[in-house]
PDB file of C-alpha atoms and ligand atoms in Angstrom:
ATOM      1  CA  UNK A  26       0.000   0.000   0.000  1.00  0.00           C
ATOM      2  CA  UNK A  27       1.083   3.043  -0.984  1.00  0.00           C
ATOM      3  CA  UNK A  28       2.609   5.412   2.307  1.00  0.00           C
ATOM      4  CA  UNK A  29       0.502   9.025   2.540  1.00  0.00           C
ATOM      5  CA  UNK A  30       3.628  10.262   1.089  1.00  0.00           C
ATOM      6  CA  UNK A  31       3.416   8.726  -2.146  1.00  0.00           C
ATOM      7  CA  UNK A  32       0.174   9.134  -2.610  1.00  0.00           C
ATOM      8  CA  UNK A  33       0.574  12.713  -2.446  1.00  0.00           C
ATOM      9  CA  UNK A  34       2.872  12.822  -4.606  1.00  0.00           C
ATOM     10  CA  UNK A  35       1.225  10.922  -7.238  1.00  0.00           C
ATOM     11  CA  UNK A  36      -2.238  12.639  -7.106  1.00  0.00           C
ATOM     12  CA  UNK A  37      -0.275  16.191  -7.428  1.00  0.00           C
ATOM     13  CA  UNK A  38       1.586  14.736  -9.904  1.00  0.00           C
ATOM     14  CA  UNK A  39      -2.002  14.986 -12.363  1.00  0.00           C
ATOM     15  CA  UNK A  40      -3.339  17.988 -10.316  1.00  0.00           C
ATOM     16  CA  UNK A  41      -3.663  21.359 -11.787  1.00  0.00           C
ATOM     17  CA  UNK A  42      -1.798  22.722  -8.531  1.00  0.00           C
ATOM     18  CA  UNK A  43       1.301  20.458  -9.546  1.00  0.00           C
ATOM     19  CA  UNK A  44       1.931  22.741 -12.456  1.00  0.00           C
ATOM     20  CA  UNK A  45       3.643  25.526 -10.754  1.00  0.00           C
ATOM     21  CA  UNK A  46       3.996  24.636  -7.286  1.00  0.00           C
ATOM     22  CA  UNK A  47       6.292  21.782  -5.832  1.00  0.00           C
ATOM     23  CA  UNK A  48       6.134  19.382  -2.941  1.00  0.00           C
ATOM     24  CA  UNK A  49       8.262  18.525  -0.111  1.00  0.00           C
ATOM     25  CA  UNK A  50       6.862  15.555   2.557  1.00  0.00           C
ATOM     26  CA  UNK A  51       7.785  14.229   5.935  1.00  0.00           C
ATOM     27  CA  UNK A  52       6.952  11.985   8.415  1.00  0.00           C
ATOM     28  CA  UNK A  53       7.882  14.354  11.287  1.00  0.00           C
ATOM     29  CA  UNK A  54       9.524  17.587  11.058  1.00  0.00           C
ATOM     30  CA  UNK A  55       9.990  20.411  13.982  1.00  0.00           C
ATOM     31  CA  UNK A  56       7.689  22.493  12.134  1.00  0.00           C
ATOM     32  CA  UNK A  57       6.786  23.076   8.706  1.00  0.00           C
ATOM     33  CA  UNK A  58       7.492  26.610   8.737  1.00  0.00           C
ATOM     34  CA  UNK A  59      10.979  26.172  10.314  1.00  0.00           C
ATOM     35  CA  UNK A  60      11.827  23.970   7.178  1.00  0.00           C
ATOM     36  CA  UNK A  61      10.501  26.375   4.804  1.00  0.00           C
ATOM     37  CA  UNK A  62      12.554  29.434   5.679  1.00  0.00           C
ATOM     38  CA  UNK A  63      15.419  26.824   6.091  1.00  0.00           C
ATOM     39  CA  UNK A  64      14.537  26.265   2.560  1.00  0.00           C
ATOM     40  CA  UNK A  65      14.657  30.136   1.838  1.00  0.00           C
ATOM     41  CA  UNK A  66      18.302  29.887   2.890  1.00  0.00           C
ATOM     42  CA  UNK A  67      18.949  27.635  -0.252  1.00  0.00           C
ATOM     43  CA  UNK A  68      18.024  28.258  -3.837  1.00  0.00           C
ATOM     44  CA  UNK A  69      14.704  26.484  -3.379  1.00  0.00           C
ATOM     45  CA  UNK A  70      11.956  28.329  -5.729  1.00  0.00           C
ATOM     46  CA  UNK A  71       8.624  30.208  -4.836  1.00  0.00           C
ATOM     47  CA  UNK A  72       5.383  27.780  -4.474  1.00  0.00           C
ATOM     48  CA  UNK A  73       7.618  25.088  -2.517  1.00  0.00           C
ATOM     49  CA  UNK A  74       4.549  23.384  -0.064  1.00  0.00           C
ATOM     50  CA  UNK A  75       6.262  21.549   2.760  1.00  0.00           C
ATOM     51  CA  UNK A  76       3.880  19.475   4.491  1.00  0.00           C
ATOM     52  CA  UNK A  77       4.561  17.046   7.478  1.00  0.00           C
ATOM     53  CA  UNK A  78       2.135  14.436   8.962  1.00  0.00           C
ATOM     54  CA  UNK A  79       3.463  15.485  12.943  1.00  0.00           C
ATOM     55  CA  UNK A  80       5.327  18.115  14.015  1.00  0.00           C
ATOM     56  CA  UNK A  81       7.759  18.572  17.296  1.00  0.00           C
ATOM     57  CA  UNK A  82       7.667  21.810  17.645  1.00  0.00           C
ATOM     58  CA  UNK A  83       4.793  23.279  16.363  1.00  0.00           C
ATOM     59  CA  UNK A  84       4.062  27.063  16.403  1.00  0.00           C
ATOM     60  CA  UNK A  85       0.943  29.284  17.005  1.00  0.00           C
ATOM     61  CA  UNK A  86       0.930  32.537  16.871  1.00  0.00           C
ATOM     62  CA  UNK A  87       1.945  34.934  19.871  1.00  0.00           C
ATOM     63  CA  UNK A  88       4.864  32.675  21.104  1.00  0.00           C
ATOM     64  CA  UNK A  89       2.542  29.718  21.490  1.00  0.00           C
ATOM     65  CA  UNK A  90       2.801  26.302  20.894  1.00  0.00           C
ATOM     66  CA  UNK A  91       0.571  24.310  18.608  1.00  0.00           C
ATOM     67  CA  UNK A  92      -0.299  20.853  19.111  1.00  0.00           C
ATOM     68  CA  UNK A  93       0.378  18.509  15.809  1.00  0.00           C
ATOM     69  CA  UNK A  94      -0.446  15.086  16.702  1.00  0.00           C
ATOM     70  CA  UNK A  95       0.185  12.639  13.673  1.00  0.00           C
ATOM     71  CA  UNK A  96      -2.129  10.702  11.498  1.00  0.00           C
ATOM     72  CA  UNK A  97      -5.080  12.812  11.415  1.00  0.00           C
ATOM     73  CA  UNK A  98      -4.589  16.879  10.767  1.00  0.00           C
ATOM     74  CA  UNK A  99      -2.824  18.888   8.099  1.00  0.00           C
ATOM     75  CA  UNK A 100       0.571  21.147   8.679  1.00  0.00           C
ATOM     76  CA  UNK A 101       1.355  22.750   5.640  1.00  0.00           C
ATOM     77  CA  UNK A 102       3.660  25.560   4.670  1.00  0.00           C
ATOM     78  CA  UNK A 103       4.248  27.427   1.213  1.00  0.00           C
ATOM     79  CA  UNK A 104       7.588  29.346   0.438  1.00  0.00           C
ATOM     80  CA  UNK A 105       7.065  32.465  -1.052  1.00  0.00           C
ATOM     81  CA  UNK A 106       9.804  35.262  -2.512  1.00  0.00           C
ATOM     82  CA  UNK A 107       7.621  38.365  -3.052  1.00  0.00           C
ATOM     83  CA  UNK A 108       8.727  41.578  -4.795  1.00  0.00           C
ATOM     84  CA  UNK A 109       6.762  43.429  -2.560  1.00  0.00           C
ATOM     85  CA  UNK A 110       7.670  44.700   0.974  1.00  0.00           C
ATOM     86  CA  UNK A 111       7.587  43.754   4.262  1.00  0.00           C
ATOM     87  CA  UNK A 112       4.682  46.173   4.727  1.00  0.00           C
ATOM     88  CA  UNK A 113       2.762  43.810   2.747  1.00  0.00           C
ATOM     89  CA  UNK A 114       3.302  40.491   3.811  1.00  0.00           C
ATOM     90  CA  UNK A 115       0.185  40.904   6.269  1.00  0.00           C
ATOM     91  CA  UNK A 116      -2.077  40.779   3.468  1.00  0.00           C
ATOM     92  CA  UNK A 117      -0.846  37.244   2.518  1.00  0.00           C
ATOM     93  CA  UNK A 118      -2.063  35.705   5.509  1.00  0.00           C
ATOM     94  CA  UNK A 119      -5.588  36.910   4.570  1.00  0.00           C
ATOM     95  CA  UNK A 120      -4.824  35.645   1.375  1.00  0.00           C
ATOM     96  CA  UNK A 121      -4.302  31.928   2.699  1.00  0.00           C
ATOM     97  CA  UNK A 122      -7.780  32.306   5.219  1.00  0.00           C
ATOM     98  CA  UNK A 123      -9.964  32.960   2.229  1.00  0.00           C
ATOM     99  CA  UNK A 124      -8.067  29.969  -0.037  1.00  0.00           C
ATOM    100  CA  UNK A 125      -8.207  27.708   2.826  1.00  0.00           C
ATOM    101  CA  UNK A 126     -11.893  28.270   3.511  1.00  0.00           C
ATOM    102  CA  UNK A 127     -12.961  27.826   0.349  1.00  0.00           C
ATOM    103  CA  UNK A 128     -10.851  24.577  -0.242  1.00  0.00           C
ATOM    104  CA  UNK A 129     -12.702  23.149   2.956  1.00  0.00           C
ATOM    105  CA  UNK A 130     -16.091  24.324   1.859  1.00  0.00           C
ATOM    106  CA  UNK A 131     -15.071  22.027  -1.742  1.00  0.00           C
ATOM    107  CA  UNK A 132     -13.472  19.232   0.022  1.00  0.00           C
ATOM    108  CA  UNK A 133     -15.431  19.148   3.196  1.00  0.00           C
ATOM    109  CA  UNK A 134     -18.785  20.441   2.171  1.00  0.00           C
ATOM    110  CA  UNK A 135     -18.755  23.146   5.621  1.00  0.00           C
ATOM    111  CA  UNK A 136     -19.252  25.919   5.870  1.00  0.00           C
ATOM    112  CA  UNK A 137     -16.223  27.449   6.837  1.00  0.00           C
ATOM    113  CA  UNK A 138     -15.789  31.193   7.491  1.00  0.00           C
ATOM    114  CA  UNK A 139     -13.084  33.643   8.479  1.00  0.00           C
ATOM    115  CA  UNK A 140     -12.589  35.580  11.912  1.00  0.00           C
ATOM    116  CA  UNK A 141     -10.432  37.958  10.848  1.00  0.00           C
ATOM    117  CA  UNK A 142      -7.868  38.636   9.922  1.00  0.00           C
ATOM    118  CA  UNK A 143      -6.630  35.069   9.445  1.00  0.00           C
ATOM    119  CA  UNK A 144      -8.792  32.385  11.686  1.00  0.00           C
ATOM    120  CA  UNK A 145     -11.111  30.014  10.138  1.00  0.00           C
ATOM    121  CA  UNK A 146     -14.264  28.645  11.914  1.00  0.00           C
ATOM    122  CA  UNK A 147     -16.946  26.511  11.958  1.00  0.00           C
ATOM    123  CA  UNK A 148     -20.212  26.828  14.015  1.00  0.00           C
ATOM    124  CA  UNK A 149     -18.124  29.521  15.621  1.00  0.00           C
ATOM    125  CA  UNK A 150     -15.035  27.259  16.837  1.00  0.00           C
ATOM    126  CA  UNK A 151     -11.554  27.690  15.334  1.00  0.00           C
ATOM    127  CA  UNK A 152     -10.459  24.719  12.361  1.00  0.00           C
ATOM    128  CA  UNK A 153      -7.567  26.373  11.131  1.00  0.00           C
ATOM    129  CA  UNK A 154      -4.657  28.504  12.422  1.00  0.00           C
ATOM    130  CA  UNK A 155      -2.102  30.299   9.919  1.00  0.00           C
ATOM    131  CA  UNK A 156       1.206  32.038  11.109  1.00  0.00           C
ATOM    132  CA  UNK A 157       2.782  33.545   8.467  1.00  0.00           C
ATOM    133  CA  UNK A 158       6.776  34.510   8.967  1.00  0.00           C
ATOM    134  CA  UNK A 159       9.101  37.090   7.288  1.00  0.00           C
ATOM    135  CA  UNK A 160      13.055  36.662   6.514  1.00  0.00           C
ATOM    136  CA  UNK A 161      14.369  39.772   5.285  1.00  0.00           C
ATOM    137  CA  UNK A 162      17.334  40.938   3.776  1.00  0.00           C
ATOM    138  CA  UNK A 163      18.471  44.047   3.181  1.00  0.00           C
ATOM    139  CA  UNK A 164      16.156  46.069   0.581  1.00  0.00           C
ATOM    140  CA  UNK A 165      13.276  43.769   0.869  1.00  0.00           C
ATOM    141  CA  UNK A 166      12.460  40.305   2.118  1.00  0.00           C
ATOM    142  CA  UNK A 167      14.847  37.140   1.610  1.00  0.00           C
ATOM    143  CA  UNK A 168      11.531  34.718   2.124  1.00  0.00           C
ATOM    144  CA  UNK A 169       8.128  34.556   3.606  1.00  0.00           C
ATOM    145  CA  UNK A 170       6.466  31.346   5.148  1.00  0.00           C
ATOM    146  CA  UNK A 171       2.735  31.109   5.516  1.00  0.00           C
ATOM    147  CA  UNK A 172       2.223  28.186   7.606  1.00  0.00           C
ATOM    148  CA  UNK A 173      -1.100  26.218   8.094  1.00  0.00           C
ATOM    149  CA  UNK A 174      -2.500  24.405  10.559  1.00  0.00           C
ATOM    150  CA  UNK A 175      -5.951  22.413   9.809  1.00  0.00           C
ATOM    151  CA  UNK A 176      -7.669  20.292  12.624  1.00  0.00           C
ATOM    152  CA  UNK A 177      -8.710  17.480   9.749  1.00  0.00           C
ATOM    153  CA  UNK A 178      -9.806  14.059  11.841  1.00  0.00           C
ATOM    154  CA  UNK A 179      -9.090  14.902  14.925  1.00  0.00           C
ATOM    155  CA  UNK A 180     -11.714  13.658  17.583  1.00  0.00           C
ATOM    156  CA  UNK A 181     -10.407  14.972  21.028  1.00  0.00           C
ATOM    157  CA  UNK A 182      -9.181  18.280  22.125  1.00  0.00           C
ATOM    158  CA  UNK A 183      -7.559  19.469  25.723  1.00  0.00           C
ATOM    159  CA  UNK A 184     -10.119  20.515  28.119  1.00  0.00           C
ATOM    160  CA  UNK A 185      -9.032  24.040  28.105  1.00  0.00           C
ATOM    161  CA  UNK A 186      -9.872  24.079  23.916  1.00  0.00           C
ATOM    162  CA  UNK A 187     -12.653  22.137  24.138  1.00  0.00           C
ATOM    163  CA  UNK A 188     -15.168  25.568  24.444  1.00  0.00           C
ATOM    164  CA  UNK A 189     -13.509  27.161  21.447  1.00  0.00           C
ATOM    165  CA  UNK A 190     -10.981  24.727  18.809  1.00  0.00           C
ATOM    166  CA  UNK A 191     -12.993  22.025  16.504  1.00  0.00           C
ATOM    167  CA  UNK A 192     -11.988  19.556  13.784  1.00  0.00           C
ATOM    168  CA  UNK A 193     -13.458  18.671  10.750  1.00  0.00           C
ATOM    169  CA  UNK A 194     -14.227  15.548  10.991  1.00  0.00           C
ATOM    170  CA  UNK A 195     -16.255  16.499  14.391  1.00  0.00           C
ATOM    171  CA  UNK A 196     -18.125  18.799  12.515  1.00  0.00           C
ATOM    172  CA  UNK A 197     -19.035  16.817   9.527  1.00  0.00           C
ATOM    173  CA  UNK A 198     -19.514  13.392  11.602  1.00  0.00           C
ATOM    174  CA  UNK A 199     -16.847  11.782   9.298  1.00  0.00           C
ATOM    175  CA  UNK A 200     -13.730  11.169   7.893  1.00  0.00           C
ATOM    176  CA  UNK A 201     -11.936  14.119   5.583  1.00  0.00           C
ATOM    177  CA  UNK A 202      -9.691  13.202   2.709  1.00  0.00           C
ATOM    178  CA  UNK A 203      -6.188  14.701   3.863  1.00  0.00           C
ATOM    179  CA  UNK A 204      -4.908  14.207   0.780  1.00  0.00           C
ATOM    180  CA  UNK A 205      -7.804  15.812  -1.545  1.00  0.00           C
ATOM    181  CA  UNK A 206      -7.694  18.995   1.027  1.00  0.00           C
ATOM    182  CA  UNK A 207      -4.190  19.519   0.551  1.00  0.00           C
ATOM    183  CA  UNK A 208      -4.286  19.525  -3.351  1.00  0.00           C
ATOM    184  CA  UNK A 209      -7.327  22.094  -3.001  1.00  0.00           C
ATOM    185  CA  UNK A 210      -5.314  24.234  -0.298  1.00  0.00           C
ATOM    186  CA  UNK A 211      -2.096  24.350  -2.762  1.00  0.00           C
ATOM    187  CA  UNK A 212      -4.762  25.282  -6.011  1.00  0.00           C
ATOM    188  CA  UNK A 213      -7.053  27.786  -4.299  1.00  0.00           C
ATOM    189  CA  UNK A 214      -3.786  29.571  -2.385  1.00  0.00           C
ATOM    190  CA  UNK A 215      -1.861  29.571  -5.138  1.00  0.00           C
ATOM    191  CA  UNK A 216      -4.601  31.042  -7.479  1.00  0.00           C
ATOM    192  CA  UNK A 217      -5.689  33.977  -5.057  1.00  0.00           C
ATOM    193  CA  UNK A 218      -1.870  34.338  -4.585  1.00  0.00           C
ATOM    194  CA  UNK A 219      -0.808  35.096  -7.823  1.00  0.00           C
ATOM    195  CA  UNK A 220      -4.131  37.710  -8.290  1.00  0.00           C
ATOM    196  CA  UNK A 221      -2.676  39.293  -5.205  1.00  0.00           C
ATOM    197  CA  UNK A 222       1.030  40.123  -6.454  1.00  0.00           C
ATOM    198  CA  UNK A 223       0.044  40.818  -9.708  1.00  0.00           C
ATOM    199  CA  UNK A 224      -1.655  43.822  -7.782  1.00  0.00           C
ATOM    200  CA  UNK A 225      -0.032  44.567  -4.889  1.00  0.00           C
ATOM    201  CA  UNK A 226      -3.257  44.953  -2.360  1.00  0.00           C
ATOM    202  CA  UNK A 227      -6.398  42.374  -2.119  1.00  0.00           C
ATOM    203  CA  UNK A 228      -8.905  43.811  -4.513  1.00  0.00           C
ATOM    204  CA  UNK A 229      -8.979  40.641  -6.613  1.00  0.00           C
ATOM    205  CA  UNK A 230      -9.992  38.607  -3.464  1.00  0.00           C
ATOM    206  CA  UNK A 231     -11.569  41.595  -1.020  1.00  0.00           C
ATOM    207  CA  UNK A 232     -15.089  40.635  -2.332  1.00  0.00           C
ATOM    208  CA  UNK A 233     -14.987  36.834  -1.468  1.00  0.00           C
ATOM    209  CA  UNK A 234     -13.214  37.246   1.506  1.00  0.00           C
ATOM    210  CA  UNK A 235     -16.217  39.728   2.943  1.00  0.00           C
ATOM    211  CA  UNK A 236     -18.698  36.898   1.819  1.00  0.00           C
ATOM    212  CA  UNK A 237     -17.243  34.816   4.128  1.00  0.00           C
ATOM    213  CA  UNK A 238     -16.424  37.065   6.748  1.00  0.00           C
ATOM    214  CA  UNK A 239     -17.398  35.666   9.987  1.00  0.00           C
ATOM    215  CA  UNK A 240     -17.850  38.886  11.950  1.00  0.00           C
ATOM    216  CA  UNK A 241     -19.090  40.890   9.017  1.00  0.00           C
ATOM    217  CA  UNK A 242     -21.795  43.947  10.392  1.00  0.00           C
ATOM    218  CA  UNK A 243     -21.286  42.172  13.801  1.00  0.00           C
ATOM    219  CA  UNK A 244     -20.386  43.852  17.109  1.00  0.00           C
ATOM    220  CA  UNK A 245     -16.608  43.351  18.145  1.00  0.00           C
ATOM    221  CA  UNK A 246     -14.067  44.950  20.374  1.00  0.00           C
ATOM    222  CA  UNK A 247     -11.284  46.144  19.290  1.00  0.00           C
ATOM    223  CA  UNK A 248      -8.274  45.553  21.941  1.00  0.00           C
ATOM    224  CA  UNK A 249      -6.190  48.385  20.648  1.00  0.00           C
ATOM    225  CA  UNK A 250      -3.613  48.973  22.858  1.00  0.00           C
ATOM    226  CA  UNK A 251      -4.189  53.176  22.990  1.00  0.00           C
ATOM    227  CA  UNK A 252      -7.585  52.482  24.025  1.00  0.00           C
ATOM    228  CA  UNK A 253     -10.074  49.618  23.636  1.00  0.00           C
ATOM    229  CA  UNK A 254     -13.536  50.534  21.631  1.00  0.00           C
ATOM    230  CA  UNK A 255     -16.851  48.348  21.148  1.00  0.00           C
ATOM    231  CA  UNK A 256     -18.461  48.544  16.720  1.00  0.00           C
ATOM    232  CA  UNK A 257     -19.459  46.766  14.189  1.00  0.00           C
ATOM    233  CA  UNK A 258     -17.482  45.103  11.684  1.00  0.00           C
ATOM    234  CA  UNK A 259     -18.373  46.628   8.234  1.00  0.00           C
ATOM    235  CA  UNK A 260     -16.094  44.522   6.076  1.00  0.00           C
ATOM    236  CA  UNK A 261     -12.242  45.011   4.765  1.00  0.00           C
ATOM    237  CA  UNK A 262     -10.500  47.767   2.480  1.00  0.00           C
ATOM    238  CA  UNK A 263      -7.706  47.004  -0.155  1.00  0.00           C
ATOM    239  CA  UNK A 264      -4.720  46.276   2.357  1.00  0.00           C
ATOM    240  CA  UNK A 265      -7.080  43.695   4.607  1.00  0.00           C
ATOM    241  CA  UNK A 266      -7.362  46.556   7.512  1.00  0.00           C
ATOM    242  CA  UNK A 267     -10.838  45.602   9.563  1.00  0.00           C
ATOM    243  CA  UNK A 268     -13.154  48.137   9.186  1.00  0.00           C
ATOM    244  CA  UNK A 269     -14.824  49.030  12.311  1.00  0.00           C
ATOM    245  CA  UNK A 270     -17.785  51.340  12.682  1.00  0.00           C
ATOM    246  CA  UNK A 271     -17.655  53.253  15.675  1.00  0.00           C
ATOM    247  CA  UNK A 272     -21.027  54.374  17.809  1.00  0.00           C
ATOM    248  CA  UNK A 273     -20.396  57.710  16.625  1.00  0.00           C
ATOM    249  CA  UNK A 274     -20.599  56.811  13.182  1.00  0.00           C
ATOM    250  CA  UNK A 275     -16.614  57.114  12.554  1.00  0.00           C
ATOM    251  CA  UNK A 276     -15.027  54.083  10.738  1.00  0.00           C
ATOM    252  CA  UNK A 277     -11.635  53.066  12.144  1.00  0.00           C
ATOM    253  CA  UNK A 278      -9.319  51.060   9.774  1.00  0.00           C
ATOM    254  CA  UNK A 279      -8.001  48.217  12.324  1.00  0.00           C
ATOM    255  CA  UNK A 280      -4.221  46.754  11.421  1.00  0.00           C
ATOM    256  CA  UNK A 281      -3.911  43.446  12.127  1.00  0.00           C
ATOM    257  CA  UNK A 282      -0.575  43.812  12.702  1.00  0.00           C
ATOM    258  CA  UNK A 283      -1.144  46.039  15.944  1.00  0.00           C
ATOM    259  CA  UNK A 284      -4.684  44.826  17.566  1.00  0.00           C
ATOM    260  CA  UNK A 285      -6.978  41.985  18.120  1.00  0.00           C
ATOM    261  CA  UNK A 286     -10.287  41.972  17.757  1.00  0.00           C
ATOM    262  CA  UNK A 287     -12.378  39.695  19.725  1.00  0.00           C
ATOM    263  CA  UNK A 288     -16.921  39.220  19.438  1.00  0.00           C
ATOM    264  CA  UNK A 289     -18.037  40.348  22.417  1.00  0.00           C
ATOM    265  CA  UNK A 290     -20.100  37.677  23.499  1.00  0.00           C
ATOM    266  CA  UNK A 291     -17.394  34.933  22.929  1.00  0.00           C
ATOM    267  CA  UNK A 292     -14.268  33.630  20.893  1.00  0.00           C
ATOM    268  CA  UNK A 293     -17.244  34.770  17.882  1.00  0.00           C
TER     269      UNK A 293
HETATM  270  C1  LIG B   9      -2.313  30.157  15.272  1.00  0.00           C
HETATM  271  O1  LIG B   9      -1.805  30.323  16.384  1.00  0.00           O
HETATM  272  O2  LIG B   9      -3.525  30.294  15.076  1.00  0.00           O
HETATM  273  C2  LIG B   9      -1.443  29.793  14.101  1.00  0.00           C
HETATM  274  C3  LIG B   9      -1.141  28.325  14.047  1.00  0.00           C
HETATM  275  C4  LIG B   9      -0.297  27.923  12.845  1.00  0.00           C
HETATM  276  C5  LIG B   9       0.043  26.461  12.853  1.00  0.00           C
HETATM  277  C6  LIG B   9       0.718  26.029  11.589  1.00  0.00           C
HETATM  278  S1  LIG B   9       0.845  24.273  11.468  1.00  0.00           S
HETATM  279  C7  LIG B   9       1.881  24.439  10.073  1.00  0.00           C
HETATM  280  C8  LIG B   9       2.827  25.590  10.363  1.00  0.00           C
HETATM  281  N1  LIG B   9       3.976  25.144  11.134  1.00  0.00           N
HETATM  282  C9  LIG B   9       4.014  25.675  12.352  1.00  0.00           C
HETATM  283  O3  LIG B   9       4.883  25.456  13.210  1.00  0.00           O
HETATM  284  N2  LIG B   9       2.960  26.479  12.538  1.00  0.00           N
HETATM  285  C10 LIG B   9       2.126  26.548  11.349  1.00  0.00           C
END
């Protein structure tokens, strides 16, 4: 029987995302990302997907850890050499939310939706984290990583995620094809990607990724740092800032970069 590895490799060989992208595999690795900015060190080419089926050292976002059991969830990450600069790389990440929702939404047949800037959920729990890294050199940037993490068939979560992380498979009540969700992940990213460059801000994609906007013309607060405020989410503008409608009527333009925004009845 043929390992996960192989078969990967064989069904991307006849995929339309095989064409420009390529395809590195492991067992275990200490975490996808770290291997693709190692591979940004080397003369390895844009659209290189590392994917591993467990990782050691997994990493979330703000300094935390993520947890990458093997056997059942995907850990992906695409190297990327972008003209543009470091003051764009943020948009990416909202790049790889919307491709990544709508490859589950083919593959899976949920309805997955974005909490912005970069979360996906389902029935209001999180699926899918992305962390999305920078090496720069001087003038520009040497690489950047997106890195993806989606909770595929995994049935049991740590008591203290239990409120607010889901899986797939829980959602749909059965197995996901890892496999077929990767392909889609590598087609729909690298489709949206290349709109994205070409232009240099998220125009091509801002209209899809508002239709699936989770907390679109919902109340959330915005923990900014010089002073926490309560609106409602009205939608995105061309560089993926959050814009907020204040109770005065004002509309803020939130960074993602700088400030979380949280619903304020939950994780939502
Ligand atoms: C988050 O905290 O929401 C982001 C989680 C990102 C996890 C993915 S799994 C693949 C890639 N490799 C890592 O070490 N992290 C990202």
């Amino acid at each position: 029987m043929a390992s996960w590895k192989e078969e990967l490799q064989s069904r991307m060989e006849k995929h339309a995302a095989g064409k420009e992208t390529s395809l590195l595999c492991f067992d275990i690795i200490d975490s996808t990302n770290e291997e693709a900015k190692r591979q940004g060190m080397t003369d390895a080419p844009e659209g290189l997907f590392v994917v591993a089926d467990t990782q050691e050292k997994g990493r979330g976002r703000r300094g935390r850890s993520w947890e990458s059991p093997g056997g059942e969830n995907i850990y992906m990450s695409v190297l990327l050499r972008p003209s543009f600069g470091p003051e764009q790389a943020s948009m990416v990440t909202l790049v790889a939310a919307l491709s990544v929702a709508k490859a589950i939404r083919l593959i899976a047949g949920l309805p997955a939706m974005i909490k912005w800037p970069n979360d996906i959920v389902i029935d209001g729990k999180k699926a899918v984290g992305i962390l999305t890294e920078l090496t720069l050199k001087e003038g520009g940037i040497e690489s950047l990583v997106c890195g993806i993490g989606i909770n595929v068939n995994q049935k049991e979560f740590p008591e203290e995620l239990k409120q607010t992380a889901t899986s797939l498979c829980l959602e749909k009540g059965e197995q996901i094809d890892r496999t077929g969700l990767i392909l889609a992940v590598m087609k729909t990213f690298w489709e949206d990607y290349r709109a994205f460059s070409g232009r240099g801000d998220l125009s091509s994609i801002r209209e899809e990724y508002e239709a699936l906007l989770v907390n679109r013309d919902r109340q959330v607060r915005v923990l900014d740092p010089k002073g926490e405020y309560t609106g409602i989410a009205k939608g995105i503008n061309e560089k993926g800032e959050l814009l907020v409608e204040k109770e005065d009527g004002q509309v803020e333009a939130v960074y993602a970069g700088e400030v979380s925004v949280r619903g304020i009845y939950g994780y939502v």
